[in-house]
mmCIF file of C-alpha atoms in Angstrom:
data_model
loop_
_atom_site.group_PDB
_atom_site.id
_atom_site.type_symbol
_atom_site.label_atom_id
_atom_site.label_comp_id
_atom_site.label_asym_id
_atom_site.label_seq_id
_atom_site.Cartn_x
_atom_site.Cartn_y
_atom_site.Cartn_z
ATOM 1 C CA MET B 1 -1.656 50.627 -4.392
ATOM 2 C CA ILE B 2 -4.238 48.148 -2.964
ATOM 3 C CA GLY B 3 -7.725 49.599 -3.034
ATOM 4 C CA ILE B 4 -9.793 46.915 -1.342
ATOM 5 C CA TYR B 5 -9.111 44.319 1.357
ATOM 6 C CA ILE B 6 -11.689 41.510 1.571
ATOM 7 C CA GLY B 7 -12.190 38.999 4.372
ATOM 8 C CA LEU B 8 -14.169 35.884 3.538
ATOM 9 C CA ASP B 9 -15.643 33.630 6.211
ATOM 10 C CA VAL B 10 -16.338 30.551 4.162
ATOM 11 C CA HIS B 11 -18.765 27.787 5.156
ATOM 12 C CA LYS B 12 -20.218 24.809 3.377
ATOM 13 C CA ARG B 13 -23.365 26.695 2.299
ATOM 14 C CA THR B 14 -22.667 30.363 2.875
ATOM 15 C CA VAL B 15 -19.863 32.968 2.676
ATOM 16 C CA TYR B 16 -19.786 36.192 4.648
ATOM 17 C CA VAL B 17 -17.898 39.031 2.994
ATOM 18 C CA THR B 18 -16.343 42.122 4.550
ATOM 19 C CA GLU B 19 -14.978 44.744 2.180
ATOM 20 C CA MET B 20 -12.505 47.261 3.641
ATOM 21 C CA ASN B 21 -10.628 50.173 2.139
ATOM 22 C CA GLU B 22 -6.918 51.100 2.632
ATOM 23 C CA ASN B 23 -7.797 53.311 5.622
ATOM 24 C CA GLY B 24 -9.566 50.500 7.496
ATOM 25 C CA LYS B 25 -13.057 51.759 6.850
ATOM 26 C CA ILE B 26 -15.661 49.124 6.085
ATOM 27 C CA LYS B 27 -17.089 49.705 2.626
ATOM 28 C CA GLU B 28 -19.583 46.881 2.598
ATOM 29 C CA ARG B 29 -20.729 43.713 4.313
ATOM 30 C CA TYR B 30 -22.831 41.052 2.751
ATOM 31 C CA GLU B 31 -23.453 37.278 2.487
ATOM 32 C CA ILE B 32 -23.447 35.033 -0.582
ATOM 33 C CA VAL B 33 -24.446 31.449 -1.197
ATOM 34 C CA ASN B 34 -21.501 29.047 -1.602
ATOM 35 C CA ARG B 35 -22.392 28.087 -5.217
ATOM 36 C CA ASP B 36 -20.769 28.496 -8.607
ATOM 37 C CA GLU B 37 -23.250 31.157 -9.715
ATOM 38 C CA SER B 38 -22.519 33.306 -6.648
ATOM 39 C CA TRP B 39 -18.792 32.906 -7.038
ATOM 40 C CA ASN B 40 -19.017 33.905 -10.722
ATOM 41 C CA GLU B 41 -20.874 37.104 -9.697
ATOM 42 C CA PHE B 42 -18.220 37.769 -7.014
ATOM 43 C CA ILE B 43 -15.386 37.276 -9.539
ATOM 44 C CA GLN B 44 -17.048 39.628 -12.093
ATOM 45 C CA ARG B 45 -17.662 42.227 -9.417
ATOM 46 C CA TYR B 46 -13.953 42.505 -8.383
ATOM 47 C CA ARG B 47 -12.192 41.420 -11.574
ATOM 48 C CA THR B 48 -11.062 44.982 -12.515
ATOM 49 C CA CYS B 49 -10.298 46.082 -8.933
ATOM 50 C CA GLU B 50 -7.018 46.095 -7.016
ATOM 51 C CA VAL B 51 -8.092 43.519 -4.427
ATOM 52 C CA GLU B 52 -6.354 41.450 -1.710
ATOM 53 C CA ILE B 53 -8.514 38.566 -0.277
ATOM 54 C CA ALA B 54 -8.083 36.716 3.016
ATOM 55 C CA LEU B 55 -9.814 33.497 4.177
ATOM 56 C CA GLU B 56 -9.215 30.718 6.708
ATOM 57 C CA THR B 57 -7.772 27.345 5.922
ATOM 58 C CA SER B 58 -10.631 24.832 5.824
ATOM 59 C CA THR B 59 -12.081 22.384 3.323
ATOM 60 C CA SER B 60 -14.452 25.046 1.945
ATOM 61 C CA GLY B 61 -11.866 27.759 2.356
ATOM 62 C CA LYS B 62 -9.248 25.830 0.258
ATOM 63 C CA TYR B 63 -11.758 25.366 -2.511
ATOM 64 C CA ALA B 64 -12.615 29.070 -2.541
ATOM 65 C CA ALA B 65 -8.872 29.992 -2.403
ATOM 66 C CA ARG B 66 -8.065 27.814 -5.442
ATOM 67 C CA LEU B 67 -11.031 29.090 -7.357
ATOM 68 C CA LEU B 68 -10.033 32.711 -6.785
ATOM 69 C CA ARG B 69 -6.354 32.029 -7.382
ATOM 70 C CA ASP B 70 -7.184 30.424 -10.773
ATOM 71 C CA ASN B 71 -9.056 33.613 -11.650
ATOM 72 C CA ASN B 72 -5.855 35.657 -10.940
ATOM 73 C CA PHE B 73 -6.859 37.156 -7.596
ATOM 74 C CA SER B 74 -4.296 37.794 -4.874
ATOM 75 C CA VAL B 75 -5.380 35.286 -2.204
ATOM 76 C CA HIS B 76 -4.077 34.795 1.343
ATOM 77 C CA LEU B 77 -4.874 31.682 3.376
ATOM 78 C CA ALA B 78 -4.877 32.220 7.157
ATOM 79 C CA ASP B 79 -3.786 29.687 9.764
ATOM 80 C CA PRO B 80 -6.810 29.324 12.109
ATOM 81 C CA SER B 81 -4.624 28.076 15.006
ATOM 82 C CA ASN B 82 -2.584 31.295 14.958
ATOM 83 C CA LEU B 83 -5.678 33.422 14.426
ATOM 84 C CA ALA B 84 -7.025 32.087 17.681
ATOM 85 C CA LEU B 85 -3.975 33.284 19.493
ATOM 86 C CA ILE B 86 -4.203 36.778 17.950
ATOM 87 C CA PHE B 87 -7.901 37.297 18.675
ATOM 88 C CA ARG B 88 -8.795 36.061 22.117
ATOM 89 C CA SER B 89 -12.343 37.315 22.001
ATOM 90 C CA ALA B 90 -15.600 35.714 23.108
ATOM 91 C CA LYS B 91 -17.266 37.494 20.228
ATOM 92 C CA LYS B 92 -17.242 35.046 17.333
ATOM 93 C CA ASN B 93 -19.595 35.008 14.380
ATOM 94 C CA ASP B 94 -19.376 35.074 10.598
ATOM 95 C CA ARG B 95 -19.613 38.839 10.451
ATOM 96 C CA GLU B 96 -16.908 39.351 13.050
ATOM 97 C CA ASP B 97 -14.617 36.661 11.595
ATOM 98 C CA SER B 98 -14.633 38.113 8.106
ATOM 99 C CA TYR B 99 -13.983 41.593 9.547
ATOM 100 C CA LYS B 100 -10.925 40.256 11.465
ATOM 101 C CA LEU B 101 -9.518 38.567 8.356
ATOM 102 C CA ALA B 102 -9.818 41.826 6.333
ATOM 103 C CA LYS B 103 -8.274 43.888 9.167
ATOM 104 C CA LEU B 104 -5.292 41.561 9.680
ATOM 105 C CA LEU B 105 -4.674 41.494 5.949
ATOM 106 C CA ARG B 106 -4.683 45.258 5.711
ATOM 107 C CA ILE B 107 -2.231 45.828 8.594
ATOM 108 C CA GLY B 108 0.043 43.001 7.376
ATOM 109 C CA GLU B 109 -0.458 40.750 10.441
ATOM 110 C CA LEU B 110 -2.346 37.876 8.859
ATOM 111 C CA PRO B 111 -0.708 34.510 9.814
ATOM 112 C CA GLU B 112 -0.551 32.921 6.401
ATOM 113 C CA VAL B 113 -0.147 29.388 5.130
ATOM 114 C CA HIS B 114 1.182 28.497 1.664
ATOM 115 C CA ILE B 115 -1.195 27.997 -1.285
ATOM 116 C CA SER B 116 0.294 25.395 -3.509
ATOM 117 C CA SER B 117 0.008 25.366 -7.343
ATOM 118 C CA ARG B 118 -2.738 23.335 -9.045
ATOM 119 C CA GLU B 119 -0.102 20.966 -10.451
ATOM 120 C CA THR B 120 1.244 20.376 -6.934
ATOM 121 C CA ASP B 121 -2.294 19.868 -5.609
ATOM 122 C CA ASP B 122 -2.894 17.184 -8.236
ATOM 123 C CA LEU B 123 0.357 15.410 -7.384
ATOM 124 C CA LYS B 124 -0.373 15.608 -3.641
ATOM 125 C CA THR B 125 -3.805 14.045 -4.234
ATOM 126 C CA LEU B 126 -2.258 11.056 -6.014
ATOM 127 C CA VAL B 127 0.597 10.622 -3.488
ATOM 128 C CA ARG B 128 -1.693 10.708 -0.423
ATOM 129 C CA TYR B 129 -4.196 8.340 -2.035
ATOM 130 C CA ARG B 130 -1.309 5.987 -2.838
ATOM 131 C CA ARG B 131 -0.296 6.033 0.847
ATOM 132 C CA SER B 132 -3.904 5.253 1.904
ATOM 133 C CA LEU B 133 -3.903 2.205 -0.424
ATOM 134 C CA GLY B 134 -0.669 1.016 1.199
ATOM 135 C CA GLU B 135 -2.121 1.417 4.682
ATOM 136 C CA GLU B 136 -5.291 -0.432 3.719
ATOM 137 C CA SER B 137 -3.196 -3.299 2.272
ATOM 138 C CA THR B 138 -0.993 -3.483 5.369
ATOM 139 C CA ALA B 139 -4.015 -3.740 7.635
ATOM 140 C CA ILE B 140 -5.403 -6.683 5.609
ATOM 141 C CA LYS B 141 -2.004 -8.396 5.504
ATOM 142 C CA ASN B 142 -1.714 -8.074 9.299
ATOM 143 C CA ARG B 143 -5.107 -9.836 9.694
ATOM 144 C CA ILE B 144 -3.969 -12.646 7.422
ATOM 145 C CA HIS B 145 -0.760 -13.027 9.414
ATOM 146 C CA ALA B 146 -2.817 -13.273 12.581
ATOM 147 C CA ILE B 147 -5.141 -15.962 11.225
ATOM 148 C CA LEU B 148 -2.227 -18.006 9.869
ATOM 149 C CA ALA B 149 -0.479 -17.760 13.296
ATOM 150 C CA MET B 150 -3.644 -18.798 15.070
ATOM 151 C CA HIS B 151 -3.545 -22.012 13.068
ATOM 152 C CA GLY B 152 0.205 -22.481 13.489
ATOM 153 C CA ILE B 153 0.810 -22.026 9.765
ATOM 154 C CA ALA B 154 4.188 -20.658 8.616
ATOM 155 C CA ILE B 155 4.651 -19.732 4.961
ATOM 156 C CA ASP B 156 8.251 -20.399 3.991
ATOM 157 C CA GLU B 157 8.710 -17.433 1.617
ATOM 158 C CA SER B 158 10.592 -14.127 1.995
ATOM 159 C CA ASP B 159 7.490 -12.371 0.660
ATOM 160 C CA ILE B 160 4.424 -14.371 1.547
ATOM 161 C CA PHE B 161 2.279 -12.032 -0.565
ATOM 162 C CA GLY B 162 4.317 -12.652 -3.676
ATOM 163 C CA LYS B 163 3.048 -15.142 -6.293
ATOM 164 C CA ARG B 164 4.479 -18.220 -4.743
ATOM 165 C CA GLY B 165 3.515 -17.091 -1.233
ATOM 166 C CA MET B 166 -0.048 -16.379 -2.264
ATOM 167 C CA ARG B 167 -0.294 -19.898 -3.778
ATOM 168 C CA LYS B 168 0.884 -21.405 -0.498
ATOM 169 C CA ILE B 169 -1.629 -19.348 1.488
ATOM 170 C CA GLU B 170 -4.471 -20.539 -0.760
ATOM 171 C CA GLU B 171 -3.326 -24.153 -0.177
ATOM 172 C CA ALA B 172 -3.293 -23.546 3.601
ATOM 173 C CA ILE B 173 -6.753 -21.929 3.840
ATOM 174 C CA SER B 174 -8.334 -24.905 2.117
ATOM 175 C CA LYS B 175 -7.728 -26.782 5.377
ATOM 176 C CA MET B 176 -9.536 -24.101 7.475
ATOM 177 C CA THR B 177 -13.240 -23.924 8.370
ATOM 178 C CA ALA B 178 -15.717 -22.773 5.729
ATOM 179 C CA ALA B 179 -16.115 -19.381 7.406
ATOM 180 C CA GLU B 180 -12.384 -18.738 7.682
ATOM 181 C CA ASN B 181 -11.901 -19.935 4.101
ATOM 182 C CA ILE B 182 -14.432 -17.328 2.894
ATOM 183 C CA VAL B 183 -12.824 -14.517 4.960
ATOM 184 C CA MET B 184 -9.250 -15.383 3.937
ATOM 185 C CA SER B 185 -10.149 -15.762 0.222
ATOM 186 C CA ASP B 186 -11.913 -12.337 0.263
ATOM 187 C CA MET B 187 -8.928 -10.708 1.923
ATOM 188 C CA LEU B 188 -6.541 -12.221 -0.667
ATOM 189 C CA GLU B 189 -8.749 -10.833 -3.450
ATOM 190 C CA LYS B 190 -8.674 -7.414 -1.779
ATOM 191 C CA ILE B 191 -4.849 -7.461 -1.664
ATOM 192 C CA ILE B 192 -4.699 -8.321 -5.393
ATOM 193 C CA GLU B 193 -7.130 -5.466 -6.193
ATOM 194 C CA LEU B 194 -5.296 -3.034 -3.981
ATOM 195 C CA ASN B 195 -1.989 -3.925 -5.680
ATOM 196 C CA ARG B 196 -3.597 -3.263 -9.052
ATOM 197 C CA ARG B 197 -4.867 0.130 -7.956
ATOM 198 C CA ARG B 198 -1.549 0.987 -6.291
ATOM 199 C CA GLN B 199 0.350 0.248 -9.500
ATOM 200 C CA MET B 200 -2.124 2.336 -11.524
ATOM 201 C CA ILE B 201 -1.620 5.339 -9.240
ATOM 202 C CA GLU B 202 2.149 4.896 -9.222
ATOM 203 C CA ASP B 203 2.161 4.782 -13.028
ATOM 204 C CA GLU B 204 0.309 8.156 -13.069
ATOM 205 C CA ILE B 205 2.792 9.606 -10.565
ATOM 206 C CA ALA B 206 5.583 8.419 -12.872
ATOM 207 C CA ARG B 207 3.971 10.079 -15.911
ATOM 208 C CA ILE B 208 3.753 13.409 -13.987
ATOM 209 C CA SER B 209 7.300 13.142 -12.550
ATOM 210 C CA ASN B 210 9.104 11.829 -15.664
ATOM 211 C CA ASN B 211 10.025 15.320 -16.942
ATOM 212 C CA ASN B 212 10.474 16.861 -13.488
ATOM 213 C CA GLU B 213 14.139 17.631 -12.851
ATOM 214 C CA GLU B 214 13.600 18.029 -9.107
ATOM 215 C CA ALA B 215 12.239 14.489 -8.941
ATOM 216 C CA LYS B 216 15.357 13.210 -10.810
ATOM 217 C CA LEU B 217 17.581 15.049 -8.405
ATOM 218 C CA LEU B 218 15.881 13.585 -5.379
ATOM 219 C CA MET B 219 16.156 10.094 -6.842
ATOM 220 C CA THR B 220 19.936 10.411 -6.618
ATOM 221 C CA ILE B 221 19.375 9.744 -2.855
ATOM 222 C CA PRO B 222 19.434 6.005 -2.126
ATOM 223 C CA GLY B 223 16.058 5.090 -0.632
ATOM 224 C CA ILE B 224 14.054 7.667 -2.572
ATOM 225 C CA ASN B 225 12.125 6.332 -5.599
ATOM 226 C CA VAL B 226 9.660 8.080 -7.877
ATOM 227 C CA TYR B 227 6.820 7.784 -5.331
ATOM 228 C CA SER B 228 8.782 9.189 -2.374
ATOM 229 C CA ALA B 229 10.360 11.905 -4.632
ATOM 230 C CA ALA B 230 6.844 12.936 -5.771
ATOM 231 C CA ALA B 231 5.711 12.984 -2.122
ATOM 232 C CA ILE B 232 8.540 15.331 -1.130
ATOM 233 C CA ILE B 233 7.896 17.679 -4.080
ATOM 234 C CA SER B 234 4.145 17.785 -3.448
ATOM 235 C CA GLU B 235 4.645 18.701 0.181
ATOM 236 C CA ILE B 236 7.403 21.238 -0.308
ATOM 237 C CA ASP B 237 5.981 22.744 -3.582
ATOM 238 C CA ASP B 238 8.520 25.608 -4.074
ATOM 239 C CA ILE B 239 11.847 25.156 -2.287
ATOM 240 C CA HIS B 240 12.511 28.892 -2.517
ATOM 241 C CA ARG B 241 9.783 29.617 0.023
ATOM 242 C CA PHE B 242 12.213 28.266 2.637
ATOM 243 C CA ASP B 243 15.053 30.712 3.428
ATOM 244 C CA SER B 244 17.279 28.040 4.937
ATOM 245 C CA LYS B 245 17.712 24.325 5.370
ATOM 246 C CA GLU B 246 16.745 24.685 9.055
ATOM 247 C CA LYS B 247 13.371 26.128 8.037
ATOM 248 C CA LEU B 248 12.626 23.216 5.792
ATOM 249 C CA ALA B 249 13.525 20.780 8.640
ATOM 250 C CA SER B 250 11.273 22.761 10.961
ATOM 251 C CA TYR B 251 8.409 22.678 8.398
ATOM 252 C CA ALA B 252 8.762 18.857 8.233
ATOM 253 C CA GLY B 253 8.376 18.746 12.086
ATOM 254 C CA LEU B 254 11.840 17.213 12.538
ATOM 255 C CA VAL B 255 13.304 19.734 14.982
ATOM 256 C CA PRO B 256 13.067 19.328 18.749
ATOM 257 C CA ARG B 257 10.646 21.293 20.829
ATOM 258 C CA GLN B 258 12.406 23.977 22.833
ATOM 259 C CA SER B 259 11.534 25.543 26.209
ATOM 260 C CA GLN B 260 13.922 28.358 27.101
ATOM 261 C CA SER B 261 13.832 30.685 30.079
ATOM 262 C CA GLY B 262 16.869 32.603 31.308
ATOM 263 C CA SER B 263 19.774 30.191 31.648
ATOM 264 C CA ARG B 264 17.457 27.137 31.309
ATOM 265 C CA ASP B 265 17.215 25.648 27.797
ATOM 266 C CA GLN B 266 15.328 22.373 27.462
ATOM 267 C CA ARG B 267 14.878 20.449 24.219
ATOM 268 C CA GLY B 268 12.359 17.675 23.957
ATOM 269 C CA HIS B 269 10.899 15.385 21.285
ATOM 270 C CA ILE B 270 10.460 16.611 17.687
ATOM 271 C CA SER B 271 7.594 19.069 17.155
ATOM 272 C CA LYS B 272 5.760 16.936 14.527
ATOM 273 C CA ASN B 273 4.375 20.180 13.060
ATOM 274 C CA GLY B 274 3.832 20.364 9.310
ATOM 275 C CA PRO B 275 2.816 17.648 6.886
ATOM 276 C CA SER B 276 2.993 14.120 8.298
ATOM 277 C CA MET B 277 3.469 12.747 4.751
ATOM 278 C CA LEU B 278 6.787 14.575 4.368
ATOM 279 C CA ARG B 279 7.978 13.394 7.733
ATOM 280 C CA PHE B 280 6.881 9.784 6.949
ATOM 281 C CA VAL B 281 8.795 9.758 3.674
ATOM 282 C CA LEU B 282 11.967 11.261 5.166
ATOM 283 C CA VAL B 283 12.040 8.853 8.111
ATOM 284 C CA ASN B 284 11.619 5.916 5.762
ATOM 285 C CA ALA B 285 14.295 7.172 3.407
ATOM 286 C CA ALA B 286 16.650 7.637 6.389
ATOM 287 C CA HIS B 287 16.607 3.872 6.992
ATOM 288 C CA MET B 288 17.973 3.309 3.479
ATOM 289 C CA ALA B 289 20.352 6.307 3.495
ATOM 290 C CA ILE B 290 22.377 4.945 6.464
ATOM 291 C CA LYS B 291 22.980 1.693 4.486
ATOM 292 C CA TYR B 292 24.177 3.317 1.248
ATOM 293 C CA SER B 293 25.588 6.694 2.283
ATOM 294 C CA LYS B 294 28.969 6.576 4.001
ATOM 295 C CA ARG B 295 28.518 10.068 5.476
ATOM 296 C CA MET B 296 25.081 9.330 6.885
ATOM 297 C CA LYS B 297 26.146 5.946 8.225
ATOM 298 C CA ILE B 298 29.033 7.459 10.155
ATOM 299 C CA LYS B 299 26.691 10.144 11.555
ATOM 300 C CA TYR B 300 24.101 7.546 12.526
ATOM 301 C CA LEU B 301 26.596 5.294 14.309
ATOM 302 C CA LYS B 302 27.769 8.287 16.427
ATOM 303 C CA LEU B 303 24.183 9.295 17.257
ATOM 304 C CA VAL B 304 22.841 5.838 18.027
ATOM 305 C CA LYS B 305 25.245 5.409 21.005
ATOM 306 C CA ARG B 306 23.912 8.557 22.603
ATOM 307 C CA LEU B 307 20.297 8.662 21.469
ATOM 308 C CA GLY B 308 19.274 5.072 20.676
ATOM 309 C CA LYS B 309 18.088 3.756 17.310
ATOM 310 C CA ASN B 310 14.711 5.548 16.957
ATOM 311 C CA ARG B 311 15.874 9.039 17.845
ATOM 312 C CA ALA B 312 19.080 8.546 15.765
ATOM 313 C CA ILE B 313 16.990 7.732 12.698
ATOM 314 C CA VAL B 314 14.826 10.813 13.234
ATOM 315 C CA ALA B 315 18.059 12.881 13.450
ATOM 316 C CA ILE B 316 19.138 11.375 10.104
ATOM 317 C CA ALA B 317 15.714 12.218 8.650
ATOM 318 C CA ARG B 318 16.364 15.857 9.734
ATOM 319 C CA MET B 319 19.813 15.749 8.140
ATOM 320 C CA LEU B 320 18.156 14.400 4.941
ATOM 321 C CA ALA B 321 15.651 17.248 4.918
ATOM 322 C CA GLU B 322 18.492 19.764 5.209
ATOM 323 C CA THR B 323 20.434 17.969 2.466
ATOM 324 C CA ILE B 324 17.349 18.068 0.208
ATOM 325 C CA TRP B 325 17.096 21.839 0.713
ATOM 326 C CA THR B 326 20.693 22.247 -0.472
ATOM 327 C CA MET B 327 20.145 19.884 -3.407
ATOM 328 C CA LEU B 328 17.000 21.594 -4.695
ATOM 329 C CA SER B 329 18.219 25.137 -4.008
ATOM 330 C CA LYS B 330 21.557 24.609 -5.778
ATOM 331 C CA ARG B 331 20.371 21.990 -8.305
ATOM 332 C CA ILE B 332 23.000 19.476 -7.281
ATOM 333 C CA ALA B 333 22.872 15.671 -6.881
ATOM 334 C CA PHE B 334 23.226 13.766 -3.597
ATOM 335 C CA TYR B 335 26.855 13.757 -2.338
ATOM 336 C CA ASP B 336 26.939 9.942 -1.971
ATOM 337 C CA GLU B 337 25.024 9.174 -5.132
ATOM 338 C CA ILE B 338 25.287 5.642 -6.561
ATOM 339 C CA GLY B 339 25.140 6.331 -10.277
ATOM 340 C CA SER B 340 24.037 2.864 -11.384
ATOM 341 C CA LEU B 341 21.188 2.874 -8.829
ATOM 342 C CA THR B 342 20.027 6.330 -9.920
ATOM 343 C CA GLU B 343 20.008 5.279 -13.570
ATOM 344 C CA LYS B 344 17.994 2.183 -12.748
ATOM 345 C CA LYS B 345 15.335 4.249 -10.826
ATOM 346 C CA ILE B 346 15.029 6.850 -13.559
ATOM 347 C CA GLU B 347 14.702 4.177 -16.275
ATOM 348 C CA SER B 348 12.029 2.450 -14.219
ATOM 349 C CA MET B 349 10.124 5.776 -13.920
ATOM 350 C CA ARG B 350 10.457 6.305 -17.658
ATOM 351 C CA MET B 351 9.092 2.868 -18.419
ATOM 352 C CA ARG B 352 6.219 3.232 -16.043
ATOM 353 C CA SER B 353 5.336 6.585 -17.517
ATOM 354 C CA LEU B 354 4.890 4.903 -20.916
ATOM 355 C CA ARG B 355 2.279 2.390 -19.634
ATOM 356 C CA PRO B 356 -1.189 3.018 -21.014
ATOM 357 C CA ASN B 357 -3.828 4.497 -18.673
ATOM 358 C CA VAL B 358 -6.092 1.780 -17.329
#
């Protein structure tokens, strides 16, 4: 039986604590400083008690949740957007917020969000940073394309940022003004550096994923490599927290919004709820899946006539999310797996995992 319910209103510098018993009576209220020493005292105070702890999802709240979780406390992260719907009160302060968290937790009405494992958090950090490097590199490449176009320069290479393409760009910028030469040279150096950092992060992702059976299963899908497999795993965490394939698709924000009243049932664009990283990877993978999977290609060709290309691809991304739920839940490979391609991807992951840390 739970003896104590605690609501924590966590801020950057302070934490307000409300302690409530199983009957809803407030036992104590107090404030602590958001520092390691104060958290150590808090942990020691409740270490031997039967405690349930609730706090809101925020940058400071996530840190506190992970700290308490790692010290074997039962921690519940609340979704602040849903909390606002439950408590429509003008009275809002640290004392009141911590009380509401403790009360909702005690009566079983706390709108919770998932707390991922530390291993998943680490993988998610790497994956999201890898995406930011890619976005930064793309922005610089677009600027280079614009400057080349402004001078009427066309680089005759399939990948102008490959070795041969880069050499041709360097030759071209030597004919530009001194200022443009400086800017273009600096941007080319940044691309080289970003590529080096991207490869370093991908090597670390490969090291983490090399012995992960879920990653290997996901890589049986054409269009999903070690990076995208790691991204999916880091955003899903535990597939068993989703009761059905539809719930995973909904979590990815790939289901249409619905407005229903009486006999009227309207469905609009996808909700875009949930992690954008998961949706981004699934949509990208969908483009490859329709090329290599017969079943998904047939489905896509039927949808594209009715919905158009963009909406059809999103529908395939949803189909892919539902397929992934089945694969991970039942531990089975993709139904249209290309064995030789899977072997190549897994071998590439293994080789990258063996590279020394830079």
